[in-house]
Tab-separated table of C-alpha atoms in Angstrom:
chain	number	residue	atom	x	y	z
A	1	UNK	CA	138.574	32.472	-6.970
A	2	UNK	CA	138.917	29.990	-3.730
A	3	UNK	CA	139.623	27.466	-6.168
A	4	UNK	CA	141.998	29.220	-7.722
A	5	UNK	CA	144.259	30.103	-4.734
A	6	UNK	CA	144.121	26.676	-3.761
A	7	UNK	CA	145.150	25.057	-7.064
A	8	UNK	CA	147.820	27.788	-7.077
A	9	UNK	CA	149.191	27.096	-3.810
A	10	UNK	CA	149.422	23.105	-4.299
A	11	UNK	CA	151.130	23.629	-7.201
A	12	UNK	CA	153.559	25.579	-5.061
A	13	UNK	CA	153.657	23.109	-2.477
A	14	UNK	CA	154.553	20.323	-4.411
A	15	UNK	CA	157.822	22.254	-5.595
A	16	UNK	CA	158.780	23.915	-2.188
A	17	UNK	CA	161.297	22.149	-0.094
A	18	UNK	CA	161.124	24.419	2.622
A	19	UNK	CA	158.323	25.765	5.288
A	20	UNK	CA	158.268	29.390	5.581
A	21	UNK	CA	156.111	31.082	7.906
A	22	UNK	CA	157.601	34.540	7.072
A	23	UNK	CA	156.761	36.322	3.599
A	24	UNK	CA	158.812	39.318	2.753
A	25	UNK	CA	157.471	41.432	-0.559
A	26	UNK	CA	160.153	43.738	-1.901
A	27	UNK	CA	158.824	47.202	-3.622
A	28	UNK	CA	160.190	49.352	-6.221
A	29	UNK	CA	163.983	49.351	-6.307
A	30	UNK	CA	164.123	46.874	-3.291
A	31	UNK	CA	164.541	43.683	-5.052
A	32	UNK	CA	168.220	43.414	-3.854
A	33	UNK	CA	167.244	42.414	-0.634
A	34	UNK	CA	166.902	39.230	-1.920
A	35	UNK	CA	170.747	38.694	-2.392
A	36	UNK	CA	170.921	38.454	1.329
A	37	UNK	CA	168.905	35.125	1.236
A	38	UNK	CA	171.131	32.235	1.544
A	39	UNK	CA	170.500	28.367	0.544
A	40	UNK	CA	167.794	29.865	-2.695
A	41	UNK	CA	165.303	28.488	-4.719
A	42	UNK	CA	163.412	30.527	-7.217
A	43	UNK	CA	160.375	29.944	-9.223
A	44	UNK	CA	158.929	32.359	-11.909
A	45	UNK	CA	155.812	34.165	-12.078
A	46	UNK	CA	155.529	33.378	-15.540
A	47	UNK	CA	155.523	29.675	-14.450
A	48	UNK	CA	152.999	29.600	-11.667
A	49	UNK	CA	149.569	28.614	-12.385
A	50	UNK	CA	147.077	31.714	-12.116
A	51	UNK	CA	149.310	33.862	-11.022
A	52	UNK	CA	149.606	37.710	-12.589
A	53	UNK	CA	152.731	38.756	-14.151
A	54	UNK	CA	154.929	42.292	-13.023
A	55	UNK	CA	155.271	44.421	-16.130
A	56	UNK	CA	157.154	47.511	-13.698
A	57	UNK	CA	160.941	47.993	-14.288
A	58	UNK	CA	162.621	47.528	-11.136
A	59	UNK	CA	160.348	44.165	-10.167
A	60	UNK	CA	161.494	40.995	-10.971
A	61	UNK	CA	159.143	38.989	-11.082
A	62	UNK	CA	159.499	35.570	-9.398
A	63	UNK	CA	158.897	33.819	-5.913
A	64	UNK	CA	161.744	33.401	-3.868
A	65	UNK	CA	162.682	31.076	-1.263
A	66	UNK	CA	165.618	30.360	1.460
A	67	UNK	CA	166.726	31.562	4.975
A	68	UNK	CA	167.286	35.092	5.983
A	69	UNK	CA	168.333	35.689	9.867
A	70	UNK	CA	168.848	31.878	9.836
A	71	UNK	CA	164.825	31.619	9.370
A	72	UNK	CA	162.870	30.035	6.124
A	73	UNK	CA	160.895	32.864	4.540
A	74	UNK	CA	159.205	33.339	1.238
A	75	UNK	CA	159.928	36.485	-0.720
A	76	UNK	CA	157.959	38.341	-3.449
A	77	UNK	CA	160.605	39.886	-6.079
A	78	UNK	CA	158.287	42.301	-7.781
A	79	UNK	CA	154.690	43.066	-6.836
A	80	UNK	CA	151.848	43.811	-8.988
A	81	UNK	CA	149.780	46.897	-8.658
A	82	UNK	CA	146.212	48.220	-9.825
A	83	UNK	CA	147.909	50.520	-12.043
A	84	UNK	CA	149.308	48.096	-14.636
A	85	UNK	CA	145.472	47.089	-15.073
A	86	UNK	CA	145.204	44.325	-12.548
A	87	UNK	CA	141.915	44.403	-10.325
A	88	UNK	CA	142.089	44.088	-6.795
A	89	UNK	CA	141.486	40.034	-6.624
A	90	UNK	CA	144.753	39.932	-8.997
A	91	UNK	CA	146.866	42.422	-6.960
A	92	UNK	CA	145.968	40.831	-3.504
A	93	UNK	CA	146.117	37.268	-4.929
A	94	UNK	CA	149.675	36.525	-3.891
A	95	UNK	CA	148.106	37.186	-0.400
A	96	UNK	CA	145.699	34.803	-0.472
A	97	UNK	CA	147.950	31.769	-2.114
A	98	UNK	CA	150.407	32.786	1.102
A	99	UNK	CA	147.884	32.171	3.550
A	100	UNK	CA	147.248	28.647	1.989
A	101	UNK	CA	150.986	28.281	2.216
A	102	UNK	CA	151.212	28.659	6.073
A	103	UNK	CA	152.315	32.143	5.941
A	104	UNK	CA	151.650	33.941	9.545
A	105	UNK	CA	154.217	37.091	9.498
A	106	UNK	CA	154.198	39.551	6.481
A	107	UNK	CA	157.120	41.881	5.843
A	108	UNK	CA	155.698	44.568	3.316
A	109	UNK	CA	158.273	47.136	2.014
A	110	UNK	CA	157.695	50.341	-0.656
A	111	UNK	CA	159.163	53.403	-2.003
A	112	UNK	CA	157.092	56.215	-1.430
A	113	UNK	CA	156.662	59.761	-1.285
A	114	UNK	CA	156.570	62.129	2.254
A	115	UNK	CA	154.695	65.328	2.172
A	116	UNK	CA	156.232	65.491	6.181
A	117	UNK	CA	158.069	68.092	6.518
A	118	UNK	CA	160.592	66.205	8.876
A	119	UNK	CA	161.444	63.678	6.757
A	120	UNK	CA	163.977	63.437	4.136
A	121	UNK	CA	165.060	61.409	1.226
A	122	UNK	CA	166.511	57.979	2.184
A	123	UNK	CA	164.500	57.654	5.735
A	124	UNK	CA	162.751	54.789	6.445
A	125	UNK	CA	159.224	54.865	7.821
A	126	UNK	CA	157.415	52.559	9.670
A	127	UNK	CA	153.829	51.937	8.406
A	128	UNK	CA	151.733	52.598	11.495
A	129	UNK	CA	148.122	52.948	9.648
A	130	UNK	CA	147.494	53.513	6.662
A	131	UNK	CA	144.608	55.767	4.030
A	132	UNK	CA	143.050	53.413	1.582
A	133	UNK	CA	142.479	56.038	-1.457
A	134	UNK	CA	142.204	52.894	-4.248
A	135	UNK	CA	138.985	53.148	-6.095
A	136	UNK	CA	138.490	49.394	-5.682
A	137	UNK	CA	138.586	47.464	-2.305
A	138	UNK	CA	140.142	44.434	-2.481
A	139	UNK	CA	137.570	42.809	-0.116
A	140	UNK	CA	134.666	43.720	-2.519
A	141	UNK	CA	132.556	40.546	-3.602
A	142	UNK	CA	131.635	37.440	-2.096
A	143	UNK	CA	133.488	37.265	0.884
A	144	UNK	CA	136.383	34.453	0.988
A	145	UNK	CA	136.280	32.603	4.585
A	146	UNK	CA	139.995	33.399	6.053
A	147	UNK	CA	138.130	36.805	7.698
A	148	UNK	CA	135.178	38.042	8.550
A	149	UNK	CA	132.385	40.051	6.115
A	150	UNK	CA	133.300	43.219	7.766
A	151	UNK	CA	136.875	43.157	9.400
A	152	UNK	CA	137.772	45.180	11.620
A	153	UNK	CA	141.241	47.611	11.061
A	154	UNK	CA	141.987	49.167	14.186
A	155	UNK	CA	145.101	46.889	14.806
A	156	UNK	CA	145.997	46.093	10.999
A	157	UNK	CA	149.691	46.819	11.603
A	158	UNK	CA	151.647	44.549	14.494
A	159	UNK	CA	152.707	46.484	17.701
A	160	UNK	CA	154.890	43.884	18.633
A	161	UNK	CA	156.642	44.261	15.384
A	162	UNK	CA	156.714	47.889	15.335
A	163	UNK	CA	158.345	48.054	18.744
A	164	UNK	CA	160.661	45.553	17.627
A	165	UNK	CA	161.565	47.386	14.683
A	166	UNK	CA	162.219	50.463	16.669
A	167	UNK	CA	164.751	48.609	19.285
A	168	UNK	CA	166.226	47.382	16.982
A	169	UNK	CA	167.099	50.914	15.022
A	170	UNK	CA	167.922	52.240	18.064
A	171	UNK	CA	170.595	49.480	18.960
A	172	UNK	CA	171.628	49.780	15.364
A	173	UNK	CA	171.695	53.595	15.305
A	174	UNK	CA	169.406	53.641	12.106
A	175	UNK	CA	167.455	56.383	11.531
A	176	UNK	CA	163.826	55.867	11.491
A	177	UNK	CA	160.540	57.273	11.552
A	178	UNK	CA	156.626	56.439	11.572
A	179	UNK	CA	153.941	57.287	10.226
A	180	UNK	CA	150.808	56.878	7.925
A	181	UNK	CA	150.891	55.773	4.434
A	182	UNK	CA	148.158	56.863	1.457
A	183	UNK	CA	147.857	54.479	-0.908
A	184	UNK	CA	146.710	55.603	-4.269
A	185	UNK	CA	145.990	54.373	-7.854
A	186	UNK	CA	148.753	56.291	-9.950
A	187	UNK	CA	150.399	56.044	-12.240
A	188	UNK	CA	151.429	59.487	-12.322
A	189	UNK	CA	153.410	60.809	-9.493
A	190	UNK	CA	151.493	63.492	-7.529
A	191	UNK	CA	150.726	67.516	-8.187
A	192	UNK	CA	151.683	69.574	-5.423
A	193	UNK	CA	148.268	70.707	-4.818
A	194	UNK	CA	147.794	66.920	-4.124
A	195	UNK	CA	150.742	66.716	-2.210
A	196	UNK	CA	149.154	68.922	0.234
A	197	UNK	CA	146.396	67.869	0.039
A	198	UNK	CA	147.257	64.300	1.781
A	199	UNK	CA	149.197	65.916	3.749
A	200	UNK	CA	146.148	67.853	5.147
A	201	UNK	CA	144.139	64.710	4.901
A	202	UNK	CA	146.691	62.769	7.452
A	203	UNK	CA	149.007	61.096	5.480
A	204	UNK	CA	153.377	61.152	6.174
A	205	UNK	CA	154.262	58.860	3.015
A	206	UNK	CA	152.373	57.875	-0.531
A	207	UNK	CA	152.418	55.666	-3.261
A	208	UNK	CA	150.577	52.806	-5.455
A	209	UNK	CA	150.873	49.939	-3.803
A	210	UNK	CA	150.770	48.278	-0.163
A	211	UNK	CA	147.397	49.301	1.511
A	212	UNK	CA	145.698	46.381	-0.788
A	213	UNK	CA	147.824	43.746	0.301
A	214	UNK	CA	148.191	44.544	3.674
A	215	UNK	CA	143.854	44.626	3.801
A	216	UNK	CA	143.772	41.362	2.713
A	217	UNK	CA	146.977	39.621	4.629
A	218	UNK	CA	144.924	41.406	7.598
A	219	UNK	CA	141.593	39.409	6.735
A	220	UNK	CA	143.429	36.271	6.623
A	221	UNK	CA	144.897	36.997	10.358
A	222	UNK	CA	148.609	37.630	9.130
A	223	UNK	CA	150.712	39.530	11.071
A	224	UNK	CA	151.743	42.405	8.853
A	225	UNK	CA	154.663	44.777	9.083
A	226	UNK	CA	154.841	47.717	6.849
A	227	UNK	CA	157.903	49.552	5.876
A	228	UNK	CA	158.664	52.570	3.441
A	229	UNK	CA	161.860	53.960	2.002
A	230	UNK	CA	162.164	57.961	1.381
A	231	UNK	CA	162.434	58.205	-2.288
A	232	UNK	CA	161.117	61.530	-2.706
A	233	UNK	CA	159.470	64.598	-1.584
A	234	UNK	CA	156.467	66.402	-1.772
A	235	UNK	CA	156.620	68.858	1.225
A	236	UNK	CA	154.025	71.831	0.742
A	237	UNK	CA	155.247	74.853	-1.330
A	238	UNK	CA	158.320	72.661	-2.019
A	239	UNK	CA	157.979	69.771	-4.238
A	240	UNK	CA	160.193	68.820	-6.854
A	241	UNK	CA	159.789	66.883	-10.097
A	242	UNK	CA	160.266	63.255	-9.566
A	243	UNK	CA	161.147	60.225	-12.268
A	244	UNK	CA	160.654	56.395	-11.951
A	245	UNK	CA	164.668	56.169	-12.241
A	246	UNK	CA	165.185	58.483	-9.379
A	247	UNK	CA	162.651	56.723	-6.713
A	248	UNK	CA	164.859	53.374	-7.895
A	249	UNK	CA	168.157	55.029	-7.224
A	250	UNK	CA	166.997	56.444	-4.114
A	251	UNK	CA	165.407	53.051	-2.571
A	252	UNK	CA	168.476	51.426	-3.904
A	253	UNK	CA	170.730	53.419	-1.697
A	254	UNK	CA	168.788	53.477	1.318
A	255	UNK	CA	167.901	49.437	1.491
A	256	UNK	CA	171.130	48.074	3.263
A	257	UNK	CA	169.554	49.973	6.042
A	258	UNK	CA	165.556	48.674	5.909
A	259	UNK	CA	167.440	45.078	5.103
A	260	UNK	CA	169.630	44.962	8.290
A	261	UNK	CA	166.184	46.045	10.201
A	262	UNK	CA	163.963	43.476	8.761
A	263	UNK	CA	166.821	40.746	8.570
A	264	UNK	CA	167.334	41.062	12.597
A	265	UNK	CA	163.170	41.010	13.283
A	266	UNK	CA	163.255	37.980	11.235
A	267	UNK	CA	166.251	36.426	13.105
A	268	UNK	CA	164.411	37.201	16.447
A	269	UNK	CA	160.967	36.240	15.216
């Protein structure tokens, strides 16, 4: 696997004419965030050795690079996710090839799902902890030398960043909230006895991605900062039916907002 990542990431190298330290990846419905990077270069999935393939609507599917809040930064246009049949090592793979790359800062956005009652469609959430519910743990097997055998996850997501990202709502007069996200297998959405469920269990937000990249980005000592857009909800005794078109219609309206956030953290970074 090492050998892999490597061979990935000089392949990349060799191609990139820039030297981001910042990595943005863009969930579900968020992939027009990358229209606000300036001076672009793209490279396909398809075309980078070892790397998976995004077979979601709504995800792209290529690496991204140029300046956002005047800053070089990498961006992933469509992530890939342990429902579509990847394992772990595939899902968190970008991860590792980003560490190779220089990466230090992590932007990691979603749509998800709140079961809090407080929230409400469109709100963004910052991600501080999450619930690792994935039947697979991306750090299973031989361990890979960025982290240690048995890292610790007390501090996974950046308090400097958080706080940051909270000034900077409040200057902006965005709303925004925080909480914990559940990350979960799918693909189908949840019932609403599992809605309550998580709730119960400690979780504000769900969905299918984010918890196994932000493990790994965390083992190789990359500041992470974990966002997630409203899409729908699943409050107890009042969920609703929800569609994949709907949770892309609803990030789409709400990312201006998590955009203007993450572009002015990356601008002060």
């Amino acid at each position: 696997m090492l050998a892999k990542i490597q061979e990935t990431a000089k392949w990349l190298k060799e191609r990139m004419t820039t030297n981001p330290e910042t990595a943005i990846i863009l969930g579900t419905g968020l992939g027009q965030l990358a229209t606000e990077i300036t001076d672009t270069y793209s490279i396909d999935y398809h075309d980078i050795p070892n790397f998976p393939v995004s077979t979601v609507e709504g995800h792209s599917g290529k690496l991204i690079f140029g300046k956002l809040g005047g800053k070089d930064i990498m961006a992933m246009q469509g992530r890939f996710h342990y429902y579509e049949g990847y394992n772990m090592k595939e899902v968190t793979f970008p991860i590792r090839v980003m560490y190779e790359l220089g990466i230090k800062t992590l932007f990691v956005s979603n749509a998800a799902g709140s079961m809090n009652p407080n929230f409400r469609v469109g709100d963004l959430m910052i991600i501080k902890d999450h619930i690792n519910m994935f039947p697979e743990h991306p750090l299973r097997g031989q361990n890979i030398p960025t982290g240690p055998r048995f890292p610790d996850m007390h501090d996974t997501y950046d308090k400097t960043l958080i706080a940051e990202a909270k000034e900077i709502a409040k200057e902006k007069n965005i709303r925004i909230m925080e909480g914990v996200y559940m990350g979960v297998q799918g693909p189908t959405f949840e019932t609403p006895a599992e809605y309550t469920m998580y709730w119960h269990m400690g979780a504000d937000c769900i969905g299918m991605s984010t918890v196994p990249e932000i493990i790994v980005a965390h083992h190789c000592g990359i500041r992470v900062f974990g966002i997630s857009i409203v899409t729908d909800l699943g409050v107890e005794g009042q969920a609703t039916e929800v569609s994949h078109e709907e949770v892309q219609i609803a990030a789409n309206n709400a990312q201006p907002l998590m955009t203007e956030i993450m572009r002015e953290m990356i601008k002060r970074s």
